[in-house]
Amino acid sequence: MAGMCCEVNLAETETSAPVQPTSRSARRRRMEIHQFKFVPTDSAVAPPLDGRGKRKRQRCDAVVPVLPPRECEVAARSCEKLNKLAGEVEPEAKQLRVSASAVATEAEVAPDFPKFGMTSVCGRRRDMEDAVAIHPSFSGLSPNFPSGMHFFGVYDGHGCSHVATKCRDRMHEIVKDELQTGGSSSWERVMCESFSKMDKEVGDCSSGRDSTCCVSACRCELQTPQCDAVGSTAVVAVVTPDKIVVSNCGDSRAVLCRNGVAIPLSVDHKPDRPDELNRIQEAGGRVIFWDGPRVLGVLAMSRAIGDNYLKPFVISEPEVTITERAAEDECLILASDGLWDVVSNDTACGVARMCLQSRNPPSPPRSPGNDMSVTAAGESSDKGCSDASILLTKLALARHSTDNVSVVVVDLRKSP
């Protein structure tokens, strides 16, 4: 019985589990299979037999593939197209190089432009009614005035956006004309005349007296043919090498950051301001508290450009301040009330100062082709101004400002 069991077990073992070859023989068999795969299938001559009646394995030589004539033709046509395209692009590239050299030449002879950053967002309002104007060296090369006079303006429209848009497009041109024709007039007179002319242009456009005034179709024009119930605030700063001239009409604001201290260069024109309240009442108007103090219960500011239906209670005469520049000046902030309603002067100054003075830690040397090198704050202050304006805008939105937010930050630090 035992022998029978052994015999049966041996048979089952032979049929169910054949003996596996050694690792060397298995590797040889795998190599032979790969060799057989490389044998060309279109060979007409069979390999000869060896002495044992088996076919001899032939060595398969590597053959370099040759492109068919059609593929060669396509490749040649592609090369011709590339050469033709290169010939067409070369004149444009040459023109771009000439333009770049011309721009570089102009940059060498042009005066140093101030570094600034600007952000303007709609925020939680349905419509965008703010407008921002930035014109470096706006006075041109007039012999009477230096070319280093730079114009910055923030306009906060109400009722619609077209008054703020017109102020953005025209105010700097009017100021420039007044500077050139006014001769030795004081800054206060120049700015007051400019605001008065701007207000007259807006009034002529709104009443239709100026037929050449072209205002694009907007929401207020679809409601009323004459847009007298539209206006805009205006805070304008003219930065010269030795002065900062700020003209304000409305509740937008200009703040100077000097040695870490916030210095307001304008005062908001609110209807409940004592002197403004007296002026409105002497003109026969009233200030009614309706969700805050408002002129006749309508407008939340006592001075603005436009708003013809509220004259003479709402006037366009600006308040002008002239500040001598100092070595401790760091930056100038112009913004609409969308920022100032929720951010104080000191906080805004601290945020802007932090962005301008921030320095990245030293980094290891980089390859010459890498443009992401770290620079000092003085060399990248334009990015610092942009970061400051963006951060102030985000701060206003985070504090739930319900108005449009427009911020301009100007770097006043003098280059070493």
GROMACS .gro file of C-alpha atoms in nm:
model
  416
    1MET     CA    1   0.000   0.000   0.000
    2ALA     CA    2   0.279   0.226   0.083
    3GLY     CA    3   0.447   0.157  -0.249
    4MET     CA    4   0.130   0.212  -0.432
    5CYS     CA    5   0.084   0.543  -0.260
    6CYS     CA    6   0.435   0.645  -0.351
    7GLU     CA    7   0.380   0.546  -0.714
    8VAL     CA    8   0.060   0.741  -0.736
    9ASN     CA    9   0.215   1.044  -0.576
   10LEU     CA   10   0.506   1.038  -0.818
   11ALA     CA   11   0.276   1.022  -1.116
   12GLU     CA   12   0.066   1.308  -0.991
   13THR     CA   13   0.377   1.511  -0.929
   14GLU     CA   14   0.510   1.458  -1.278
   15THR     CA   15   0.185   1.557  -1.445
   16SER     CA   16   0.083   1.847  -1.223
   17ALA     CA   17   0.415   2.016  -1.146
   18PRO     CA   18   0.681   1.978  -1.416
   19VAL     CA   19   1.037   2.044  -1.317
   20GLN     CA   20   1.128   2.412  -1.364
   21PRO     CA   21   1.451   2.485  -1.550
   22THR     CA   22   1.736   2.660  -1.380
   23SER     CA   23   1.758   3.037  -1.376
   24ARG     CA   24   2.043   3.034  -1.632
   25SER     CA   25   1.852   2.824  -1.879
   26ALA     CA   26   1.540   3.034  -1.832
   27ARG     CA   27   1.737   3.350  -1.899
   28ARG     CA   28   1.883   3.188  -2.212
   29ARG     CA   29   1.536   3.091  -2.328
   30ARG     CA   30   1.410   3.445  -2.280
   31MET     CA   31   1.702   3.580  -2.478
   32GLU     CA   32   1.633   3.334  -2.756
   33ILE     CA   33   1.275   3.446  -2.773
   34HIS     CA   34   1.383   3.809  -2.806
   35GLN     CA   35   1.623   3.710  -3.079
   36PHE     CA   36   1.350   3.530  -3.268
   37LYS     CA   37   1.137   3.843  -3.249
   38PHE     CA   38   1.400   4.040  -3.437
   39VAL     CA   39   1.407   3.793  -3.729
   40PRO     CA   40   1.246   3.963  -4.032
   41THR     CA   41   0.923   3.798  -4.139
   42ASP     CA   42   0.958   3.880  -4.510
   43SER     CA   43   1.279   3.678  -4.567
   44ALA     CA   44   1.221   3.434  -4.857
   45VAL     CA   45   1.520   3.205  -4.783
   46ALA     CA   46   1.482   2.962  -4.493
   47PRO     CA   47   1.781   2.907  -4.263
   48PRO     CA   48   1.984   2.591  -4.340
   49LEU     CA   49   1.968   2.273  -4.133
   50ASP     CA   50   2.242   2.171  -3.897
   51GLY     CA   51   2.379   1.814  -3.854
   52ARG     CA   52   2.096   1.719  -3.611
   53GLY     CA   53   1.824   1.817  -3.855
   54LYS     CA   54   1.737   2.141  -3.676
   55ARG     CA   55   1.729   2.488  -3.821
   56LYS     CA   56   2.027   2.707  -3.747
   57ARG     CA   57   1.960   3.036  -3.577
   58GLN     CA   58   2.067   3.329  -3.789
   59ARG     CA   59   2.204   3.649  -3.654
   60CYS     CA   60   1.975   3.943  -3.718
   61ASP     CA   61   2.170   4.256  -3.815
   62ALA     CA   62   2.022   4.596  -3.726
   63VAL     CA   63   1.882   4.780  -4.026
   64VAL     CA   64   1.860   5.160  -4.033
   65PRO     CA   65   1.511   5.261  -4.150
   66VAL     CA   66   1.494   5.479  -4.457
   67LEU     CA   67   1.214   5.733  -4.499
   68PRO     CA   68   0.987   5.669  -4.796
   69PRO     CA   69   1.005   5.926  -5.076
   70ARG     CA   70   0.668   6.079  -4.971
   71GLU     CA   71   0.785   6.149  -4.615
   72CYS     CA   72   1.105   6.304  -4.745
   73GLU     CA   73   0.899   6.530  -4.967
   74VAL     CA   74   0.681   6.640  -4.674
   75ALA     CA   75   0.989   6.715  -4.461
   76ALA     CA   76   1.140   6.924  -4.738
   77ARG     CA   77   0.820   7.128  -4.774
   78SER     CA   78   0.814   7.185  -4.395
   79CYS     CA   79   1.168   7.320  -4.405
   80GLU     CA   80   1.072   7.556  -4.687
   81LYS     CA   81   0.774   7.687  -4.485
   82LEU     CA   82   0.990   7.745  -4.178
   83ASN     CA   83   1.245   7.937  -4.382
   84LYS     CA   84   0.970   8.149  -4.537
   85LEU     CA   85   0.814   8.220  -4.197
   86ALA     CA   86   1.151   8.321  -4.055
   87GLY     CA   87   1.195   8.562  -4.346
   88GLU     CA   88   0.857   8.721  -4.274
   89VAL     CA   89   0.917   8.754  -3.899
   90GLU     CA   90   1.264   8.903  -3.927
   91PRO     CA   91   1.151   9.254  -4.042
   92GLU     CA   92   0.898   9.270  -3.754
   93ALA     CA   93   1.162   9.158  -3.507
   94LYS     CA   94   1.399   9.420  -3.642
   95GLN     CA   95   1.128   9.685  -3.605
   96LEU     CA   96   1.064   9.577  -3.247
   97ARG     CA   97   1.434   9.602  -3.170
   98VAL     CA   98   1.442   9.954  -3.315
   99SER     CA   99   1.133  10.052  -3.111
  100ALA     CA  100   1.288   9.910  -2.796
  101SER     CA  101   1.606  10.108  -2.854
  102ALA     CA  102   1.399  10.423  -2.912
  103VAL     CA  103   1.210  10.368  -2.588
  104ALA     CA  104   1.537  10.314  -2.406
  105THR     CA  105   1.670  10.639  -2.550
  106GLU     CA  106   1.357  10.827  -2.439
  107ALA     CA  107   1.384  10.675  -2.092
  108GLU     CA  108   1.740  10.802  -2.068
  109VAL     CA  109   1.648  11.163  -2.150
  110ALA     CA  110   1.309  11.167  -1.971
  111PRO     CA  111   1.290  11.284  -1.609
  112ASP     CA  112   1.259  11.038  -1.326
  113PHE     CA  113   0.896  10.936  -1.296
  114PRO     CA  114   0.761  10.872  -0.948
  115LYS     CA  115   0.691  10.517  -0.846
  116PHE     CA  116   0.327  10.446  -0.773
  117GLY     CA  117   0.065  10.177  -0.744
  118MET     CA  118  -0.307  10.195  -0.815
  119THR     CA  119  -0.606   9.972  -0.740
  120SER     CA  120  -0.973  10.041  -0.822
  121VAL     CA  121  -1.246   9.783  -0.762
  122CYS     CA  122  -1.624   9.786  -0.771
  123GLY     CA  123  -1.655   9.614  -0.434
  124ARG     CA  124  -2.006   9.542  -0.313
  125ARG     CA  125  -2.170   9.807  -0.529
  126ARG     CA  126  -2.376   9.720  -0.835
  127ASP     CA  127  -2.198   9.974  -1.058
  128MET     CA  128  -1.843  10.102  -1.076
  129GLU     CA  129  -1.852  10.481  -1.038
  130ASP     CA  130  -1.493  10.557  -0.935
  131ALA     CA  131  -1.226  10.682  -1.174
  132VAL     CA  132  -0.850  10.726  -1.130
  133ALA     CA  133  -0.612  10.948  -1.329
  134ILE     CA  134  -0.232  10.924  -1.318
  135HIS     CA  135  -0.022  11.145  -1.548
  136PRO     CA  136   0.352  11.157  -1.477
  137SER     CA  137   0.521  11.473  -1.604
  138PHE     CA  138   0.183  11.604  -1.724
  139SER     CA  139   0.305  11.964  -1.766
  140GLY     CA  140   0.531  11.863  -2.054
  141LEU     CA  141   0.843  12.055  -2.146
  142SER     CA  142   0.705  12.403  -2.082
  143PRO     CA  143   0.985  12.656  -2.023
  144ASN     CA  144   0.789  12.813  -1.737
  145PHE     CA  145   0.729  12.493  -1.542
  146PRO     CA  146   0.957  12.199  -1.472
  147SER     CA  147   0.880  11.865  -1.633
  148GLY     CA  148   0.900  11.694  -1.297
  149MET     CA  149   0.539  11.779  -1.207
  150HIS     CA  150   0.318  11.473  -1.170
  151PHE     CA  151  -0.060  11.456  -1.154
  152PHE     CA  152  -0.265  11.209  -0.949
  153GLY     CA  153  -0.642  11.218  -0.912
  154VAL     CA  154  -0.917  11.004  -0.758
  155TYR     CA  155  -1.281  11.074  -0.851
  156ASP     CA  156  -1.574  10.912  -0.672
  157GLY     CA  157  -1.890  10.946  -0.879
  158HIS     CA  158  -2.246  10.932  -0.747
  159GLY     CA  159  -2.568  10.896  -0.942
  160CYS     CA  160  -2.369  10.755  -1.231
  161SER     CA  161  -2.012  10.727  -1.353
  162HIS     CA  162  -1.992  10.971  -1.645
  163VAL     CA  163  -1.900  11.280  -1.437
  164ALA     CA  164  -1.612  11.093  -1.271
  165THR     CA  165  -1.506  10.962  -1.613
  166LYS     CA  166  -1.505  11.313  -1.762
  167CYS     CA  167  -1.302  11.443  -1.469
  168ARG     CA  168  -1.054  11.164  -1.525
  169ASP     CA  169  -1.019  11.255  -1.893
  170ARG     CA  170  -1.015  11.635  -1.863
  171MET     CA  171  -0.902  11.759  -1.522
  172HIS     CA  172  -0.527  11.722  -1.582
  173GLU     CA  173  -0.556  11.900  -1.918
  174ILE     CA  174  -0.741  12.191  -1.760
  175VAL     CA  175  -0.481  12.220  -1.483
  176LYS     CA  176  -0.205  12.212  -1.742
  177ASP     CA  177  -0.371  12.493  -1.942
  178GLU     CA  178  -0.414  12.700  -1.628
  179LEU     CA  179  -0.049  12.656  -1.539
  180GLN     CA  180   0.063  12.767  -1.884
  181THR     CA  181  -0.176  13.064  -1.915
  182GLY     CA  182  -0.188  13.170  -1.551
  183GLY     CA  183   0.167  13.296  -1.545
  184SER     CA  184   0.267  13.368  -1.187
  185SER     CA  185  -0.072  13.280  -1.037
  186SER     CA  186  -0.068  13.103  -0.704
  187TRP     CA  187  -0.137  12.734  -0.679
  188GLU     CA  188  -0.461  12.801  -0.495
  189ARG     CA  189  -0.596  13.019  -0.774
  190VAL     CA  190  -0.483  12.773  -1.044
  191MET     CA  191  -0.658  12.481  -0.879
  192CYS     CA  192  -0.976  12.676  -0.797
  193GLU     CA  193  -1.004  12.795  -1.157
  194SER     CA  194  -0.943  12.443  -1.283
  195PHE     CA  195  -1.218  12.295  -1.067
  196SER     CA  196  -1.457  12.572  -1.168
  197LYS     CA  197  -1.395  12.509  -1.540
  198MET     CA  198  -1.433  12.136  -1.486
  199ASP     CA  199  -1.766  12.191  -1.315
  200LYS     CA  200  -1.882  12.418  -1.600
  201GLU     CA  201  -1.792  12.156  -1.862
  202VAL     CA  202  -1.985  11.892  -1.670
  203GLY     CA  203  -2.283  12.126  -1.638
  204ASP     CA  204  -2.282  12.205  -2.011
  205CYS     CA  205  -2.270  11.834  -2.094
  206SER     CA  206  -2.550  11.747  -1.854
  207SER     CA  207  -2.782  12.025  -1.972
  208GLY     CA  208  -2.711  11.967  -2.341
  209ARG     CA  209  -2.566  12.317  -2.397
  210ASP     CA  210  -2.242  12.163  -2.521
  211SER     CA  211  -2.331  11.976  -2.839
  212THR     CA  212  -1.972  11.855  -2.883
  213CYS     CA  213  -1.980  11.671  -2.551
  214CYS     CA  214  -2.016  11.302  -2.618
  215VAL     CA  215  -2.105  11.091  -2.317
  216SER     CA  216  -2.156  10.720  -2.374
  217ALA     CA  217  -2.496  10.577  -2.294
  218CYS     CA  218  -2.526  10.499  -1.926
  219ARG     CA  219  -2.791  10.417  -1.671
  220CYS     CA  220  -2.880  10.777  -1.578
  221GLU     CA  221  -2.924  10.884  -1.943
  222LEU     CA  222  -3.174  10.604  -1.992
  223GLN     CA  223  -3.376  10.738  -1.700
  224THR     CA  224  -3.365  11.115  -1.758
  225PRO     CA  225  -3.268  11.316  -2.067
  226GLN     CA  226  -3.075  11.568  -1.854
  227CYS     CA  227  -2.838  11.422  -1.596
  228ASP     CA  228  -2.838  11.703  -1.340
  229ALA     CA  229  -2.851  11.459  -1.050
  230VAL     CA  230  -2.501  11.323  -1.118
  231GLY     CA  231  -2.174  11.438  -0.966
  232SER     CA  232  -1.835  11.332  -0.842
  233THR     CA  233  -1.586  11.408  -0.571
  234ALA     CA  234  -1.232  11.504  -0.670
  235VAL     CA  235  -0.906  11.480  -0.480
  236VAL     CA  236  -0.611  11.589  -0.692
  237ALA     CA  237  -0.242  11.594  -0.601
  238VAL     CA  238   0.027  11.767  -0.805
  239VAL     CA  239   0.368  11.643  -0.689
  240THR     CA  240   0.663  11.867  -0.774
  241PRO     CA  241   1.028  11.825  -0.674
  242ASP     CA  242   0.974  12.046  -0.368
  243LYS     CA  243   0.596  12.063  -0.307
  244ILE     CA  244   0.282  11.854  -0.277
  245VAL     CA  245  -0.026  12.050  -0.387
  246VAL     CA  246  -0.353  11.881  -0.290
  247SER     CA  247  -0.697  12.005  -0.397
  248ASN     CA  248  -1.003  11.835  -0.250
  249CYS     CA  249  -1.372  11.867  -0.326
  250GLY     CA  250  -1.587  11.607  -0.150
  251ASP     CA  251  -1.515  11.323   0.088
  252SER     CA  252  -1.222  11.158  -0.089
  253ARG     CA  253  -0.897  11.211   0.097
  254ALA     CA  254  -0.521  11.256   0.066
  255VAL     CA  255  -0.285  11.143   0.344
  256LEU     CA  256   0.091  11.194   0.366
  257CYS     CA  257   0.305  10.940   0.550
  258ARG     CA  258   0.607  11.121   0.694
  259ASN     CA  259   0.848  10.931   0.914
  260GLY     CA  260   0.573  10.689   1.017
  261VAL     CA  261   0.321  10.962   1.103
  262ALA     CA  262  -0.002  11.006   0.905
  263ILE     CA  263  -0.058  11.369   0.807
  264PRO     CA  264  -0.396  11.445   0.642
  265LEU     CA  265  -0.357  11.684   0.349
  266SER     CA  266  -0.732  11.727   0.302
  267VAL     CA  267  -1.045  11.748   0.515
  268ASP     CA  268  -1.364  11.570   0.411
  269HIS     CA  269  -1.651  11.794   0.307
  270LYS     CA  270  -1.932  11.645   0.513
  271PRO     CA  271  -2.261  11.834   0.551
  272ASP     CA  272  -2.240  11.828   0.932
  273ARG     CA  273  -1.893  11.987   0.939
  274PRO     CA  274  -1.956  12.312   1.132
  275ASP     CA  275  -1.830  12.553   0.868
  276GLU     CA  276  -1.999  12.360   0.587
  277LEU     CA  277  -2.325  12.343   0.783
  278ASN     CA  278  -2.320  12.721   0.833
  279ARG     CA  279  -2.245  12.783   0.465
  280ILE     CA  280  -2.536  12.561   0.353
  281GLN     CA  281  -2.779  12.723   0.595
  282GLU     CA  282  -2.671  13.076   0.495
  283ALA     CA  283  -2.738  12.983   0.132
  284GLY     CA  284  -3.093  12.880   0.224
  285GLY     CA  285  -3.041  12.506   0.236
  286ARG     CA  286  -3.086  12.244   0.504
  287VAL     CA  287  -2.896  11.942   0.627
  288ILE     CA  288  -3.127  11.650   0.699
  289PHE     CA  289  -3.013  11.338   0.883
  290TRP     CA  290  -3.133  11.053   0.662
  291ASP     CA  291  -2.899  10.758   0.704
  292GLY     CA  292  -2.638  11.018   0.799
  293PRO     CA  293  -2.620  11.393   0.733
  294ARG     CA  294  -2.726  11.485   0.378
  295VAL     CA  295  -2.779  11.810   0.191
  296LEU     CA  296  -3.157  11.842   0.159
  297GLY     CA  297  -3.169  11.480   0.271
  298VAL     CA  298  -3.011  11.367  -0.060
  299LEU     CA  299  -2.633  11.408  -0.091
  300ALA     CA  300  -2.392  11.290   0.178
  301MET     CA  301  -2.126  11.552   0.093
  302SER     CA  302  -2.133  11.929   0.083
  303ARG     CA  303  -1.897  11.985  -0.213
  304ALA     CA  304  -1.877  11.806  -0.546
  305ILE     CA  305  -1.833  11.857  -0.920
  306GLY     CA  306  -2.169  11.841  -1.093
  307ASP     CA  307  -2.495  11.799  -0.897
  308ASN     CA  308  -2.652  12.104  -1.065
  309TYR     CA  309  -2.989  12.040  -0.899
  310LEU     CA  310  -2.834  12.104  -0.555
  311LYS     CA  311  -2.660  12.433  -0.631
  312PRO     CA  312  -2.582  12.670  -0.461
  313PHE     CA  313  -2.581  12.447  -0.154
  314VAL     CA  314  -2.331  12.203  -0.307
  315ILE     CA  315  -2.035  12.388  -0.458
  316SER     CA  316  -1.731  12.280  -0.660
  317GLU     CA  317  -1.476  12.509  -0.494
  318PRO     CA  318  -1.186  12.297  -0.364
  319GLU     CA  319  -0.978  12.340  -0.052
  320VAL     CA  320  -0.611  12.362  -0.147
  321THR     CA  321  -0.316  12.269   0.073
  322ILE     CA  322   0.049  12.322  -0.020
  323THR     CA  323   0.300  12.106   0.168
  324GLU     CA  324   0.676  12.140   0.140
  325ARG     CA  325   0.844  11.807   0.075
  326ALA     CA  326   1.090  11.677   0.333
  327ALA     CA  327   1.352  11.408   0.344
  328GLU     CA  328   1.134  11.210   0.586
  329ASP     CA  329   0.843  11.181   0.339
  330GLU     CA  330   0.767  10.820   0.259
  331CYS     CA  331   0.447  10.798   0.057
  332LEU     CA  332   0.127  10.975  -0.042
  333ILE     CA  333  -0.210  10.796  -0.032
  334LEU     CA  334  -0.510  10.914  -0.234
  335ALA     CA  335  -0.831  10.717  -0.195
  336SER     CA  336  -1.207  10.737  -0.220
  337ASP     CA  337  -1.431  10.709   0.084
  338GLY     CA  338  -1.470  10.337   0.018
  339LEU     CA  339  -1.136  10.305   0.197
  340TRP     CA  340  -1.160  10.587   0.451
  341ASP     CA  341  -1.503  10.478   0.580
  342VAL     CA  342  -1.349  10.165   0.730
  343VAL     CA  343  -0.972  10.233   0.751
  344SER     CA  344  -0.816  10.513   0.955
  345ASN     CA  345  -0.533  10.737   0.839
  346ASP     CA  346  -0.285  10.580   1.079
  347THR     CA  347  -0.373  10.226   0.971
  348ALA     CA  348  -0.345  10.312   0.603
  349CYS     CA  349  -0.011  10.481   0.660
  350GLY     CA  350   0.118  10.182   0.857
  351VAL     CA  351   0.016   9.935   0.586
  352ALA     CA  352   0.173  10.140   0.306
  353ARG     CA  353   0.490  10.198   0.505
  354MET     CA  354   0.523   9.828   0.580
  355CYS     CA  355   0.494   9.740   0.210
  356LEU     CA  356   0.749  10.001   0.103
  357GLN     CA  357   1.004   9.913   0.369
  358SER     CA  358   0.972   9.536   0.350
  359ARG     CA  359   1.292   9.361   0.250
  360ASN     CA  360   1.330   9.002   0.150
  361PRO     CA  361   1.598   8.794   0.326
  362PRO     CA  362   1.923   8.740   0.135
  363SER     CA  363   1.897   8.456  -0.112
  364PRO     CA  364   2.174   8.233  -0.252
  365PRO     CA  365   2.329   8.341  -0.583
  366ARG     CA  366   2.112   8.257  -0.880
  367SER     CA  367   2.195   8.174  -1.236
  368PRO     CA  368   2.234   8.470  -1.473
  369GLY     CA  369   1.931   8.361  -1.676
  370ASN     CA  370   1.695   8.363  -1.380
  371ASP     CA  371   1.490   8.685  -1.360
  372MET     CA  372   1.337   8.607  -1.019
  373SER     CA  373   1.622   8.758  -0.824
  374VAL     CA  374   1.552   8.933  -0.497
  375THR     CA  375   1.599   9.309  -0.494
  376ALA     CA  376   1.608   9.566  -0.220
  377ALA     CA  377   1.301   9.772  -0.132
  378GLY     CA  378   1.440  10.084  -0.296
  379GLU     CA  379   1.487   9.903  -0.626
  380SER     CA  380   1.140   9.748  -0.625
  381SER     CA  381   0.936  10.024  -0.465
  382ASP     CA  382   0.697  10.031  -0.762
  383LYS     CA  383   0.602   9.677  -0.666
  384GLY     CA  384   0.588   9.793  -0.307
  385CYS     CA  385   0.339  10.068  -0.402
  386SER     CA  386   0.128   9.819  -0.593
  387ASP     CA  387   0.134   9.578  -0.301
  388ALA     CA  388   0.032   9.861  -0.069
  389SER     CA  389  -0.265   9.966  -0.283
  390ILE     CA  390  -0.380   9.605  -0.320
  391LEU     CA  391  -0.343   9.534   0.051
  392LEU     CA  392  -0.535   9.849   0.148
  393THR     CA  393  -0.814   9.756  -0.093
  394LYS     CA  394  -0.834   9.404   0.048
  395LEU     CA  395  -0.838   9.546   0.399
  396ALA     CA  396  -1.131   9.774   0.312
  397LEU     CA  397  -1.325   9.486   0.160
  398ALA     CA  398  -1.246   9.262   0.457
  399ARG     CA  399  -1.389   9.532   0.684
  400HIS     CA  400  -1.711   9.523   0.479
  401SER     CA  401  -1.681   9.847   0.290
  402THR     CA  402  -2.005   9.891   0.092
  403ASP     CA  403  -1.866  10.140  -0.163
  404ASN     CA  404  -1.631  10.134  -0.459
  405VAL     CA  405  -1.270  10.135  -0.342
  406SER     CA  406  -0.997  10.324  -0.530
  407VAL     CA  407  -0.647  10.366  -0.385
  408VAL     CA  408  -0.335  10.535  -0.523
  409VAL     CA  409  -0.001  10.505  -0.339
  410VAL     CA  410   0.289  10.729  -0.449
  411ASP     CA  411   0.645  10.668  -0.334
  412LEU     CA  412   0.794  10.999  -0.215
  413ARG     CA  413   1.129  10.866  -0.101
  414LYS     CA  414   1.415  11.030  -0.284
  415SER     CA  415   1.660  10.802  -0.458
  416PRO     CA  416   2.001  10.786  -0.293
   0.00000   0.00000   0.00000
